[in-house]
PDB file of C-alpha atoms in Angstrom:
ATOM      1  CA  MET A 271      -9.465  -3.246 -31.577  1.00  0.00           C
ATOM      2  CA  ILE A 272     -11.684  -5.384 -33.791  1.00  0.00           C
ATOM      3  CA  LEU A 273     -11.642  -9.107 -33.040  1.00  0.00           C
ATOM      4  CA  VAL A 274     -11.693 -11.431 -36.065  1.00  0.00           C
ATOM      5  CA  PHE A 275     -12.454 -15.143 -36.204  1.00  0.00           C
ATOM      6  CA  GLY A 276     -11.064 -17.158 -39.103  1.00  0.00           C
ATOM      7  CA  ARG A 277      -7.486 -15.950 -39.578  1.00  0.00           C
ATOM      8  CA  SER A 278      -6.585 -18.917 -41.827  1.00  0.00           C
ATOM      9  CA  GLY A 279      -9.394 -18.325 -44.340  1.00  0.00           C
ATOM     10  CA  GLN A 280      -9.257 -16.132 -47.426  1.00  0.00           C
ATOM     11  CA  VAL A 281     -11.023 -13.125 -45.891  1.00  0.00           C
ATOM     12  CA  GLY A 282      -9.524 -13.625 -42.442  1.00  0.00           C
ATOM     13  CA  HIS A 283      -6.052 -13.652 -43.978  1.00  0.00           C
ATOM     14  CA  GLU A 284      -6.744 -10.239 -45.529  1.00  0.00           C
ATOM     15  CA  LEU A 285      -8.314  -8.888 -42.341  1.00  0.00           C
ATOM     16  CA  ALA A 286      -5.259  -9.900 -40.332  1.00  0.00           C
ATOM     17  CA  LYS A 287      -3.132  -7.539 -42.443  1.00  0.00           C
ATOM     18  CA  LEU A 288      -5.168  -4.487 -41.446  1.00  0.00           C
ATOM     19  CA  ASP A 289      -4.438  -2.101 -38.586  1.00  0.00           C
ATOM     20  CA  GLY A 290      -6.506  -2.348 -35.440  1.00  0.00           C
ATOM     21  CA  VAL A 291      -7.353  -6.019 -35.958  1.00  0.00           C
ATOM     22  CA  LEU A 292      -6.677  -9.043 -33.769  1.00  0.00           C
ATOM     23  CA  ALA A 293      -7.297 -12.170 -35.853  1.00  0.00           C
ATOM     24  CA  LEU A 294      -7.626 -15.529 -34.109  1.00  0.00           C
ATOM     25  CA  ASN A 295      -6.591 -18.815 -35.702  1.00  0.00           C
ATOM     26  CA  ARG A 296      -8.143 -22.239 -35.196  1.00  0.00           C
ATOM     27  CA  ALA A 297      -5.914 -23.057 -32.242  1.00  0.00           C
ATOM     28  CA  GLU A 298      -7.045 -19.893 -30.470  1.00  0.00           C
ATOM     29  CA  ALA A 299     -10.723 -20.184 -31.390  1.00  0.00           C
ATOM     30  CA  ASP A 300     -12.174 -23.601 -32.141  1.00  0.00           C
ATOM     31  CA  LEU A 301     -15.502 -23.122 -33.904  1.00  0.00           C
ATOM     32  CA  THR A 302     -16.596 -26.612 -32.893  1.00  0.00           C
ATOM     33  CA  ASP A 303     -16.691 -25.165 -29.354  1.00  0.00           C
ATOM     34  CA  PRO A 304     -19.127 -22.236 -29.605  1.00  0.00           C
ATOM     35  CA  GLU A 305     -18.838 -21.264 -25.946  1.00  0.00           C
ATOM     36  CA  ALA A 306     -15.063 -20.994 -26.240  1.00  0.00           C
ATOM     37  CA  CYS A 307     -15.569 -18.521 -29.087  1.00  0.00           C
ATOM     38  CA  ALA A 308     -17.897 -16.458 -26.934  1.00  0.00           C
ATOM     39  CA  LYS A 309     -15.340 -16.447 -24.112  1.00  0.00           C
ATOM     40  CA  GLN A 310     -12.701 -15.039 -26.463  1.00  0.00           C
ATOM     41  CA  ILE A 311     -14.986 -12.086 -27.147  1.00  0.00           C
ATOM     42  CA  LEU A 312     -15.756 -11.534 -23.485  1.00  0.00           C
ATOM     43  CA  ASN A 313     -12.066 -11.765 -22.573  1.00  0.00           C
ATOM     44  CA  HIS A 314     -10.779  -9.426 -25.291  1.00  0.00           C
ATOM     45  CA  ARG A 315     -13.682  -6.940 -25.088  1.00  0.00           C
ATOM     46  CA  PRO A 316     -13.176  -5.496 -28.606  1.00  0.00           C
ATOM     47  CA  ILE A 317     -15.115  -2.607 -30.132  1.00  0.00           C
ATOM     48  CA  ALA A 318     -16.595  -5.017 -32.714  1.00  0.00           C
ATOM     49  CA  VAL A 319     -16.350  -8.620 -33.905  1.00  0.00           C
ATOM     50  CA  ILE A 320     -16.049  -9.957 -37.455  1.00  0.00           C
ATOM     51  CA  ASN A 321     -16.687 -13.626 -38.130  1.00  0.00           C
ATOM     52  CA  ALA A 322     -14.786 -14.656 -41.247  1.00  0.00           C
ATOM     53  CA  ALA A 323     -14.618 -18.316 -40.214  1.00  0.00           C
ATOM     54  CA  ALA A 324     -16.817 -20.986 -41.753  1.00  0.00           C
ATOM     55  CA  TYR A 325     -17.162 -24.581 -42.833  1.00  0.00           C
ATOM     56  CA  THR A 326     -16.911 -24.134 -46.609  1.00  0.00           C
ATOM     57  CA  ALA A 327     -16.448 -27.664 -47.972  1.00  0.00           C
ATOM     58  CA  VAL A 328     -19.704 -27.562 -49.926  1.00  0.00           C
ATOM     59  CA  ASP A 329     -19.670 -31.167 -51.158  1.00  0.00           C
ATOM     60  CA  ASN A 330     -18.457 -32.631 -47.855  1.00  0.00           C
ATOM     61  CA  ALA A 331     -21.283 -30.865 -46.051  1.00  0.00           C
ATOM     62  CA  GLU A 332     -23.737 -33.256 -47.692  1.00  0.00           C
ATOM     63  CA  THR A 333     -22.464 -35.973 -45.333  1.00  0.00           C
ATOM     64  CA  GLU A 334     -21.292 -33.664 -42.525  1.00  0.00           C
ATOM     65  CA  GLU A 335     -24.268 -31.363 -42.127  1.00  0.00           C
ATOM     66  CA  ASP A 336     -24.199 -31.525 -38.318  1.00  0.00           C
ATOM     67  CA  LEU A 337     -20.571 -30.386 -38.278  1.00  0.00           C
ATOM     68  CA  ALA A 338     -21.265 -27.687 -40.865  1.00  0.00           C
ATOM     69  CA  THR A 339     -24.199 -26.428 -38.794  1.00  0.00           C
ATOM     70  CA  LEU A 340     -22.130 -26.423 -35.610  1.00  0.00           C
ATOM     71  CA  ILE A 341     -19.483 -24.228 -37.242  1.00  0.00           C
ATOM     72  CA  ASN A 342     -21.717 -22.112 -39.489  1.00  0.00           C
ATOM     73  CA  ALA A 343     -24.660 -21.620 -37.137  1.00  0.00           C
ATOM     74  CA  HIS A 344     -24.077 -22.482 -33.493  1.00  0.00           C
ATOM     75  CA  ALA A 345     -20.651 -20.832 -33.221  1.00  0.00           C
ATOM     76  CA  PRO A 346     -21.751 -17.547 -34.855  1.00  0.00           C
ATOM     77  CA  ALA A 347     -24.855 -17.523 -32.652  1.00  0.00           C
ATOM     78  CA  SER A 348     -22.662 -17.742 -29.541  1.00  0.00           C
ATOM     79  CA  MET A 349     -20.489 -14.940 -30.892  1.00  0.00           C
ATOM     80  CA  ALA A 350     -23.566 -12.801 -31.520  1.00  0.00           C
ATOM     81  CA  ASN A 351     -24.827 -13.454 -27.995  1.00  0.00           C
ATOM     82  CA  ALA A 352     -21.492 -12.348 -26.541  1.00  0.00           C
ATOM     83  CA  CYS A 353     -21.572  -9.206 -28.683  1.00  0.00           C
ATOM     84  CA  ARG A 354     -25.087  -8.495 -27.447  1.00  0.00           C
ATOM     85  CA  ASP A 355     -23.920  -8.811 -23.842  1.00  0.00           C
ATOM     86  CA  LEU A 356     -21.085  -6.331 -24.482  1.00  0.00           C
ATOM     87  CA  SER A 357     -23.257  -4.034 -26.636  1.00  0.00           C
ATOM     88  CA  ILE A 358     -20.825  -4.206 -29.559  1.00  0.00           C
ATOM     89  CA  PRO A 359     -21.512  -4.869 -33.279  1.00  0.00           C
ATOM     90  CA  PHE A 360     -21.162  -8.297 -34.859  1.00  0.00           C
ATOM     91  CA  VAL A 361     -20.341  -8.614 -38.577  1.00  0.00           C
ATOM     92  CA  HIS A 362     -20.841 -12.051 -40.098  1.00  0.00           C
ATOM     93  CA  ILE A 363     -19.937 -13.223 -43.604  1.00  0.00           C
ATOM     94  CA  SER A 364     -22.547 -15.364 -45.334  1.00  0.00           C
ATOM     95  CA  THR A 365     -23.171 -16.639 -48.845  1.00  0.00           C
ATOM     96  CA  ASP A 366     -25.396 -16.590 -51.910  1.00  0.00           C
ATOM     97  CA  TYR A 367     -25.938 -20.316 -51.228  1.00  0.00           C
ATOM     98  CA  VAL A 368     -28.766 -19.418 -48.832  1.00  0.00           C
ATOM     99  CA  PHE A 369     -30.799 -18.840 -52.023  1.00  0.00           C
ATOM    100  CA  ASP A 370     -31.967 -21.464 -54.510  1.00  0.00           C
ATOM    101  CA  GLY A 371     -30.463 -19.695 -57.509  1.00  0.00           C
ATOM    102  CA  SER A 372     -33.697 -19.449 -59.466  1.00  0.00           C
ATOM    103  CA  GLY A 373     -34.365 -16.710 -61.991  1.00  0.00           C
ATOM    104  CA  GLN A 374     -31.850 -14.524 -63.778  1.00  0.00           C
ATOM    105  CA  ASP A 375     -32.064 -11.238 -61.894  1.00  0.00           C
ATOM    106  CA  PRO A 376     -29.717 -10.251 -59.041  1.00  0.00           C
ATOM    107  CA  THR A 377     -31.211 -11.341 -55.716  1.00  0.00           C
ATOM    108  CA  ILE A 378     -31.999  -8.577 -53.229  1.00  0.00           C
ATOM    109  CA  ALA A 379     -30.953  -8.903 -49.601  1.00  0.00           C
ATOM    110  CA  GLY A 380     -34.545  -9.153 -48.406  1.00  0.00           C
ATOM    111  CA  ALA A 381     -35.501 -12.005 -50.716  1.00  0.00           C
ATOM    112  CA  PRO A 382     -36.725 -15.253 -49.135  1.00  0.00           C
ATOM    113  CA  THR A 383     -33.989 -17.815 -48.556  1.00  0.00           C
ATOM    114  CA  ASN A 384     -34.305 -21.347 -49.893  1.00  0.00           C
ATOM    115  CA  PRO A 385     -30.976 -23.231 -49.865  1.00  0.00           C
ATOM    116  CA  VAL A 386     -30.587 -26.246 -52.124  1.00  0.00           C
ATOM    117  CA  ASN A 387     -27.731 -27.974 -50.279  1.00  0.00           C
ATOM    118  CA  ALA A 388     -26.492 -28.741 -46.766  1.00  0.00           C
ATOM    119  CA  TYR A 389     -23.891 -25.995 -46.764  1.00  0.00           C
ATOM    120  CA  GLY A 390     -26.525 -23.421 -47.662  1.00  0.00           C
ATOM    121  CA  ARG A 391     -28.849 -24.740 -44.961  1.00  0.00           C
ATOM    122  CA  SER A 392     -26.101 -24.450 -42.341  1.00  0.00           C
ATOM    123  CA  LYS A 393     -25.447 -20.841 -43.313  1.00  0.00           C
ATOM    124  CA  GLN A 394     -29.167 -20.048 -43.314  1.00  0.00           C
ATOM    125  CA  VAL A 395     -29.533 -21.368 -39.768  1.00  0.00           C
ATOM    126  CA  GLY A 396     -26.609 -19.171 -38.770  1.00  0.00           C
ATOM    127  CA  GLU A 397     -28.244 -16.112 -40.284  1.00  0.00           C
ATOM    128  CA  ASP A 398     -31.525 -16.846 -38.527  1.00  0.00           C
ATOM    129  CA  ARG A 399     -29.896 -17.266 -35.131  1.00  0.00           C
ATOM    130  CA  ILE A 400     -27.846 -14.097 -35.505  1.00  0.00           C
ATOM    131  CA  THR A 401     -30.866 -11.999 -36.465  1.00  0.00           C
ATOM    132  CA  ARG A 402     -32.740 -13.308 -33.413  1.00  0.00           C
ATOM    133  CA  SER A 403     -29.823 -12.842 -30.987  1.00  0.00           C
ATOM    134  CA  GLY A 404     -30.592  -9.258 -30.038  1.00  0.00           C
ATOM    135  CA  ALA A 405     -27.098  -8.154 -31.072  1.00  0.00           C
ATOM    136  CA  VAL A 406     -26.376  -5.222 -33.345  1.00  0.00           C
ATOM    137  CA  PHE A 407     -25.402  -7.160 -36.447  1.00  0.00           C
ATOM    138  CA  ALA A 408     -24.572  -7.019 -40.121  1.00  0.00           C
ATOM    139  CA  ILE A 409     -24.702 -10.150 -42.258  1.00  0.00           C
ATOM    140  CA  LEU A 410     -22.703  -9.668 -45.444  1.00  0.00           C
ATOM    141  CA  ARG A 411     -23.527 -12.233 -48.111  1.00  0.00           C
ATOM    142  CA  THR A 412     -20.950 -12.683 -50.824  1.00  0.00           C
ATOM    143  CA  SER A 413     -20.085 -15.074 -53.638  1.00  0.00           C
ATOM    144  CA  TRP A 414     -17.213 -16.774 -55.464  1.00  0.00           C
ATOM    145  CA  VAL A 415     -14.466 -15.570 -53.115  1.00  0.00           C
ATOM    146  CA  VAL A 416     -10.972 -15.446 -54.634  1.00  0.00           C
ATOM    147  CA  SER A 417      -7.485 -14.505 -53.452  1.00  0.00           C
ATOM    148  CA  ALA A 418      -3.879 -15.644 -53.594  1.00  0.00           C
ATOM    149  CA  HIS A 419      -4.433 -17.435 -50.273  1.00  0.00           C
ATOM    150  CA  GLY A 420      -6.357 -20.619 -49.529  1.00  0.00           C
ATOM    151  CA  SER A 421      -8.511 -22.682 -51.865  1.00  0.00           C
ATOM    152  CA  ASN A 422     -10.524 -21.015 -54.613  1.00  0.00           C
ATOM    153  CA  PHE A 423     -11.435 -21.182 -58.297  1.00  0.00           C
ATOM    154  CA  VAL A 424      -8.444 -19.169 -59.536  1.00  0.00           C
ATOM    155  CA  LYS A 425      -5.954 -21.483 -57.903  1.00  0.00           C
ATOM    156  CA  SER A 426      -7.904 -24.577 -58.951  1.00  0.00           C
ATOM    157  CA  MET A 427      -7.847 -23.482 -62.596  1.00  0.00           C
ATOM    158  CA  LEU A 428      -4.136 -22.739 -62.490  1.00  0.00           C
ATOM    159  CA  ARG A 429      -3.402 -26.096 -60.905  1.00  0.00           C
ATOM    160  CA  ALA A 430      -5.597 -27.969 -63.384  1.00  0.00           C
ATOM    161  CA  SER A 431      -3.944 -26.212 -66.337  1.00  0.00           C
ATOM    162  CA  GLN A 432      -0.548 -27.469 -65.188  1.00  0.00           C
ATOM    163  CA  GLN A 433      -1.835 -31.019 -65.439  1.00  0.00           C
ATOM    164  CA  ARG A 434      -4.002 -30.825 -68.573  1.00  0.00           C
ATOM    165  CA  SER A 435      -4.005 -28.838 -71.799  1.00  0.00           C
ATOM    166  CA  ALA A 436      -7.795 -28.930 -72.143  1.00  0.00           C
ATOM    167  CA  LEU A 437     -10.425 -28.155 -69.503  1.00  0.00           C
ATOM    168  CA  SER A 438     -14.229 -28.242 -69.369  1.00  0.00           C
ATOM    169  CA  VAL A 439     -15.850 -25.508 -67.287  1.00  0.00           C
ATOM    170  CA  VAL A 440     -19.494 -24.927 -66.355  1.00  0.00           C
ATOM    171  CA  ASP A 441     -21.106 -22.103 -68.330  1.00  0.00           C
ATOM    172  CA  ASP A 442     -24.649 -21.996 -66.918  1.00  0.00           C
ATOM    173  CA  GLN A 443     -23.878 -20.887 -63.357  1.00  0.00           C
ATOM    174  CA  ILE A 444     -23.618 -17.098 -63.167  1.00  0.00           C
ATOM    175  CA  GLY A 445     -22.239 -14.966 -60.359  1.00  0.00           C
ATOM    176  CA  GLY A 446     -19.834 -12.259 -59.295  1.00  0.00           C
ATOM    177  CA  PRO A 447     -16.264 -13.259 -58.394  1.00  0.00           C
ATOM    178  CA  THR A 448     -15.381 -11.357 -55.222  1.00  0.00           C
ATOM    179  CA  PRO A 449     -11.813 -10.577 -54.120  1.00  0.00           C
ATOM    180  CA  ALA A 450     -11.249 -11.444 -50.457  1.00  0.00           C
ATOM    181  CA  VAL A 451      -9.394  -8.189 -49.870  1.00  0.00           C
ATOM    182  CA  ARG A 452     -12.498  -6.192 -50.845  1.00  0.00           C
ATOM    183  CA  ILE A 453     -14.690  -8.243 -48.517  1.00  0.00           C
ATOM    184  CA  ALA A 454     -12.229  -7.607 -45.691  1.00  0.00           C
ATOM    185  CA  GLN A 455     -12.252  -3.867 -46.337  1.00  0.00           C
ATOM    186  CA  ALA A 456     -16.040  -3.858 -46.458  1.00  0.00           C
ATOM    187  CA  CYS A 457     -16.316  -5.726 -43.159  1.00  0.00           C
ATOM    188  CA  ILE A 458     -14.065  -3.197 -41.432  1.00  0.00           C
ATOM    189  CA  LYS A 459     -16.038  -0.286 -42.845  1.00  0.00           C
ATOM    190  CA  ILE A 460     -19.334  -1.857 -41.805  1.00  0.00           C
ATOM    191  CA  ALA A 461     -18.066  -2.642 -38.298  1.00  0.00           C
ATOM    192  CA  HIS A 462     -16.909   0.940 -37.713  1.00  0.00           C
ATOM    193  CA  ASP A 463     -20.144   2.344 -39.117  1.00  0.00           C
ATOM    194  CA  LEU A 464     -22.211   0.141 -36.806  1.00  0.00           C
ATOM    195  CA  VAL A 465     -20.254   1.387 -33.791  1.00  0.00           C
ATOM    196  CA  ILE A 466     -21.347   4.903 -34.699  1.00  0.00           C
ATOM    197  CA  ASP A 467     -24.850   4.092 -35.976  1.00  0.00           C
ATOM    198  CA  PRO A 468     -26.385   0.769 -34.869  1.00  0.00           C
ATOM    199  CA  ASN A 469     -29.477   1.562 -36.933  1.00  0.00           C
ATOM    200  CA  LYS A 470     -27.530   0.502 -40.020  1.00  0.00           C
ATOM    201  CA  GLN A 471     -27.741  -3.126 -38.915  1.00  0.00           C
ATOM    202  CA  GLY A 472     -29.229  -5.687 -41.271  1.00  0.00           C
ATOM    203  CA  ILE A 473     -28.446  -8.072 -44.111  1.00  0.00           C
ATOM    204  CA  TYR A 474     -26.385  -6.867 -47.060  1.00  0.00           C
ATOM    205  CA  HIS A 475     -24.761  -8.167 -50.237  1.00  0.00           C
ATOM    206  CA  LEU A 476     -21.332  -7.665 -51.789  1.00  0.00           C
ATOM    207  CA  SER A 477     -20.101  -9.342 -54.954  1.00  0.00           C
ATOM    208  CA  GLY A 478     -17.672  -8.432 -57.701  1.00  0.00           C
ATOM    209  CA  GLN A 479     -18.677  -7.058 -61.061  1.00  0.00           C
ATOM    210  CA  PRO A 480     -19.389  -7.865 -63.815  1.00  0.00           C
ATOM    211  CA  ASP A 481     -21.351 -11.063 -63.291  1.00  0.00           C
ATOM    212  CA  VAL A 482     -19.962 -13.919 -65.381  1.00  0.00           C
ATOM    213  CA  SER A 483     -20.173 -17.688 -65.734  1.00  0.00           C
ATOM    214  CA  TRP A 484     -17.466 -19.958 -64.390  1.00  0.00           C
ATOM    215  CA  PHE A 485     -16.427 -20.547 -68.011  1.00  0.00           C
ATOM    216  CA  GLU A 486     -16.080 -16.823 -68.669  1.00  0.00           C
ATOM    217  CA  PHE A 487     -14.152 -16.405 -65.435  1.00  0.00           C
ATOM    218  CA  ALA A 488     -11.763 -19.214 -66.377  1.00  0.00           C
ATOM    219  CA  LYS A 489     -11.272 -17.711 -69.836  1.00  0.00           C
ATOM    220  CA  THR A 490     -10.255 -14.387 -68.270  1.00  0.00           C
ATOM    221  CA  ILE A 491      -7.824 -16.100 -65.889  1.00  0.00           C
ATOM    222  CA  PHE A 492      -5.988 -17.766 -68.749  1.00  0.00           C
ATOM    223  CA  GLU A 493      -6.046 -14.646 -70.896  1.00  0.00           C
ATOM    224  CA  CYS A 494      -4.295 -12.788 -68.060  1.00  0.00           C
ATOM    225  CA  THR A 495      -1.670 -15.479 -67.595  1.00  0.00           C
ATOM    226  CA  GLY A 496      -1.117 -16.118 -71.278  1.00  0.00           C
ATOM    227  CA  ARG A 497      -1.538 -19.854 -70.826  1.00  0.00           C
ATOM    228  CA  GLU A 498      -2.793 -21.609 -73.924  1.00  0.00           C
ATOM    229  CA  ILE A 499      -5.567 -23.845 -72.592  1.00  0.00           C
ATOM    230  CA  GLU A 500      -8.371 -25.343 -74.636  1.00  0.00           C
ATOM    231  CA  LEU A 501     -11.559 -24.469 -72.776  1.00  0.00           C
ATOM    232  CA  THR A 502     -14.894 -26.149 -73.407  1.00  0.00           C
ATOM    233  CA  ALA A 503     -18.130 -24.721 -72.027  1.00  0.00           C
ATOM    234  CA  ILE A 504     -20.386 -27.355 -70.471  1.00  0.00           C
ATOM    235  CA  GLN A 505     -23.705 -27.437 -68.616  1.00  0.00           C
ATOM    236  CA  THR A 506     -24.056 -28.143 -64.910  1.00  0.00           C
ATOM    237  CA  SER A 507     -25.798 -31.421 -65.809  1.00  0.00           C
ATOM    238  CA  GLU A 508     -22.537 -32.575 -67.412  1.00  0.00           C
ATOM    239  CA  TYR A 509     -20.494 -31.952 -64.250  1.00  0.00           C
ATOM    240  CA  SER A 510     -21.833 -34.010 -61.369  1.00  0.00           C
ATOM    241  CA  THR A 511     -21.108 -32.980 -57.770  1.00  0.00           C
ATOM    242  CA  PRO A 512     -22.510 -34.304 -54.454  1.00  0.00           C
ATOM    243  CA  ALA A 513     -24.021 -30.901 -53.630  1.00  0.00           C
ATOM    244  CA  LYS A 514     -26.339 -29.030 -55.954  1.00  0.00           C
ATOM    245  CA  ARG A 515     -25.155 -25.532 -56.894  1.00  0.00           C
ATOM    246  CA  PRO A 516     -27.398 -22.498 -57.490  1.00  0.00           C
ATOM    247  CA  ALA A 517     -27.493 -21.500 -61.159  1.00  0.00           C
ATOM    248  CA  ASN A 518     -28.022 -17.822 -60.384  1.00  0.00           C
ATOM    249  CA  SER A 519     -25.554 -16.382 -57.876  1.00  0.00           C
ATOM    250  CA  ARG A 520     -26.082 -12.763 -58.936  1.00  0.00           C
ATOM    251  CA  LEU A 521     -26.451 -10.518 -55.878  1.00  0.00           C
ATOM    252  CA  ASP A 522     -28.112  -7.108 -55.752  1.00  0.00           C
ATOM    253  CA  CYS A 523     -25.677  -4.911 -53.812  1.00  0.00           C
ATOM    254  CA  ALA A 524     -27.588  -1.628 -53.991  1.00  0.00           C
ATOM    255  CA  SER A 525     -28.398  -1.440 -50.276  1.00  0.00           C
ATOM    256  CA  THR A 526     -24.723  -1.905 -49.375  1.00  0.00           C
ATOM    257  CA  LYS A 527     -23.807   1.079 -51.549  1.00  0.00           C
ATOM    258  CA  LEU A 528     -26.686   3.156 -50.190  1.00  0.00           C
ATOM    259  CA  THR A 529     -26.015   2.431 -46.516  1.00  0.00           C
ATOM    260  CA  PHE A 530     -22.219   2.127 -46.345  1.00  0.00           C
ATOM    261  CA  ASP A 531     -21.056   3.738 -49.620  1.00  0.00           C
ATOM    262  CA  ILE A 532     -19.319   0.490 -50.594  1.00  0.00           C
ATOM    263  CA  ASP A 533     -19.102  -0.158 -54.323  1.00  0.00           C
ATOM    264  CA  ARG A 534     -19.076  -3.525 -56.014  1.00  0.00           C
ATOM    265  CA  PRO A 535     -15.413  -4.312 -56.711  1.00  0.00           C
ATOM    266  CA  ILE A 536     -14.247  -4.735 -60.288  1.00  0.00           C
ATOM    267  CA  TRP A 537     -12.862  -8.238 -59.979  1.00  0.00           C
ATOM    268  CA  LYS A 538     -10.698  -8.093 -63.108  1.00  0.00           C
ATOM    269  CA  ASP A 539      -8.511  -5.437 -61.465  1.00  0.00           C
ATOM    270  CA  ASP A 540      -7.974  -7.538 -58.362  1.00  0.00           C
ATOM    271  CA  LEU A 541      -7.508 -10.713 -60.400  1.00  0.00           C
ATOM    272  CA  LYS A 542      -4.353  -9.254 -61.902  1.00  0.00           C
ATOM    273  CA  GLU A 543      -2.981  -8.539 -58.413  1.00  0.00           C
ATOM    274  CA  ILE A 544      -3.856 -12.066 -57.299  1.00  0.00           C
ATOM    275  CA  LEU A 545      -2.053 -13.546 -60.294  1.00  0.00           C
ATOM    276  CA  GLU A 546       0.943 -11.307 -59.614  1.00  0.00           C
ATOM    277  CA  ASP A 547       1.049 -12.510 -55.995  1.00  0.00           C
ATOM    278  CA  LEU A 548       0.971 -16.086 -57.256  1.00  0.00           C
ATOM    279  CA  GLY A 549       3.851 -15.371 -59.636  1.00  0.00           C
ATOM    280  CA  GLU A 550       1.720 -16.031 -62.719  1.00  0.00           C
ATOM    281  CA  ILE A 551       2.187 -12.626 -64.328  1.00  0.00           C
ATOM    282  CA  GLN A 552       4.840  -9.929 -63.986  1.00  0.00           C
TER     283      GLN A 552
END
């Protein structure tokens, strides 16, 4: 059995559907109590642990950085310590927000981190503590997670288009939309591989292809649904948010393919399934 934290999140929801998984919800595992999370691992004694739980309210983190760090760093560190004590692998989902988003090339997994907002800092601290824990670990950074469950860009665009006939969408932030179901499948594959070969531990990337801007992503969403929405491409400077966003969220996923034979998902294929699940297309 693989123990999963974060059942209510996008990836956790997909993981909970898979065989051989026990996914814990917030009532069963409170990430504001790191030691309680560790006790769940010690009590269940799984073959591996996947942490799909996180504080993901990027803008709110600017005023709640201590809470974000508790959930995104201290709780995963306690999980990693428990996994170390049981000699089992720990798979942790992280984010492109640990980088500053400079340049235009895909960022390799070994590149220096330099987060530009509180959320990114909280995730960076989590990564650092996991790598120093002594556990067999895999940190899987991803970007622009989407699914039919939870809060994400696809659902935000659909909701906004029900209220307005014209939308402005940022066109100078580039990244790879990543279906939650593909992240879940990758985490399971990585966890099983680490059970067999702990030497595969490390930091890896997984994002959907092709890389696009938010504007291009929105355009594809509405093309699939057939909704006639007037879209205007704008610059990040025209759309103010409390937290700064990285302009370049492209991730180099070559090492993930090389080590685990996991391909970058083609997000357009999964987008259609997401829209079908939401009842937007037949």
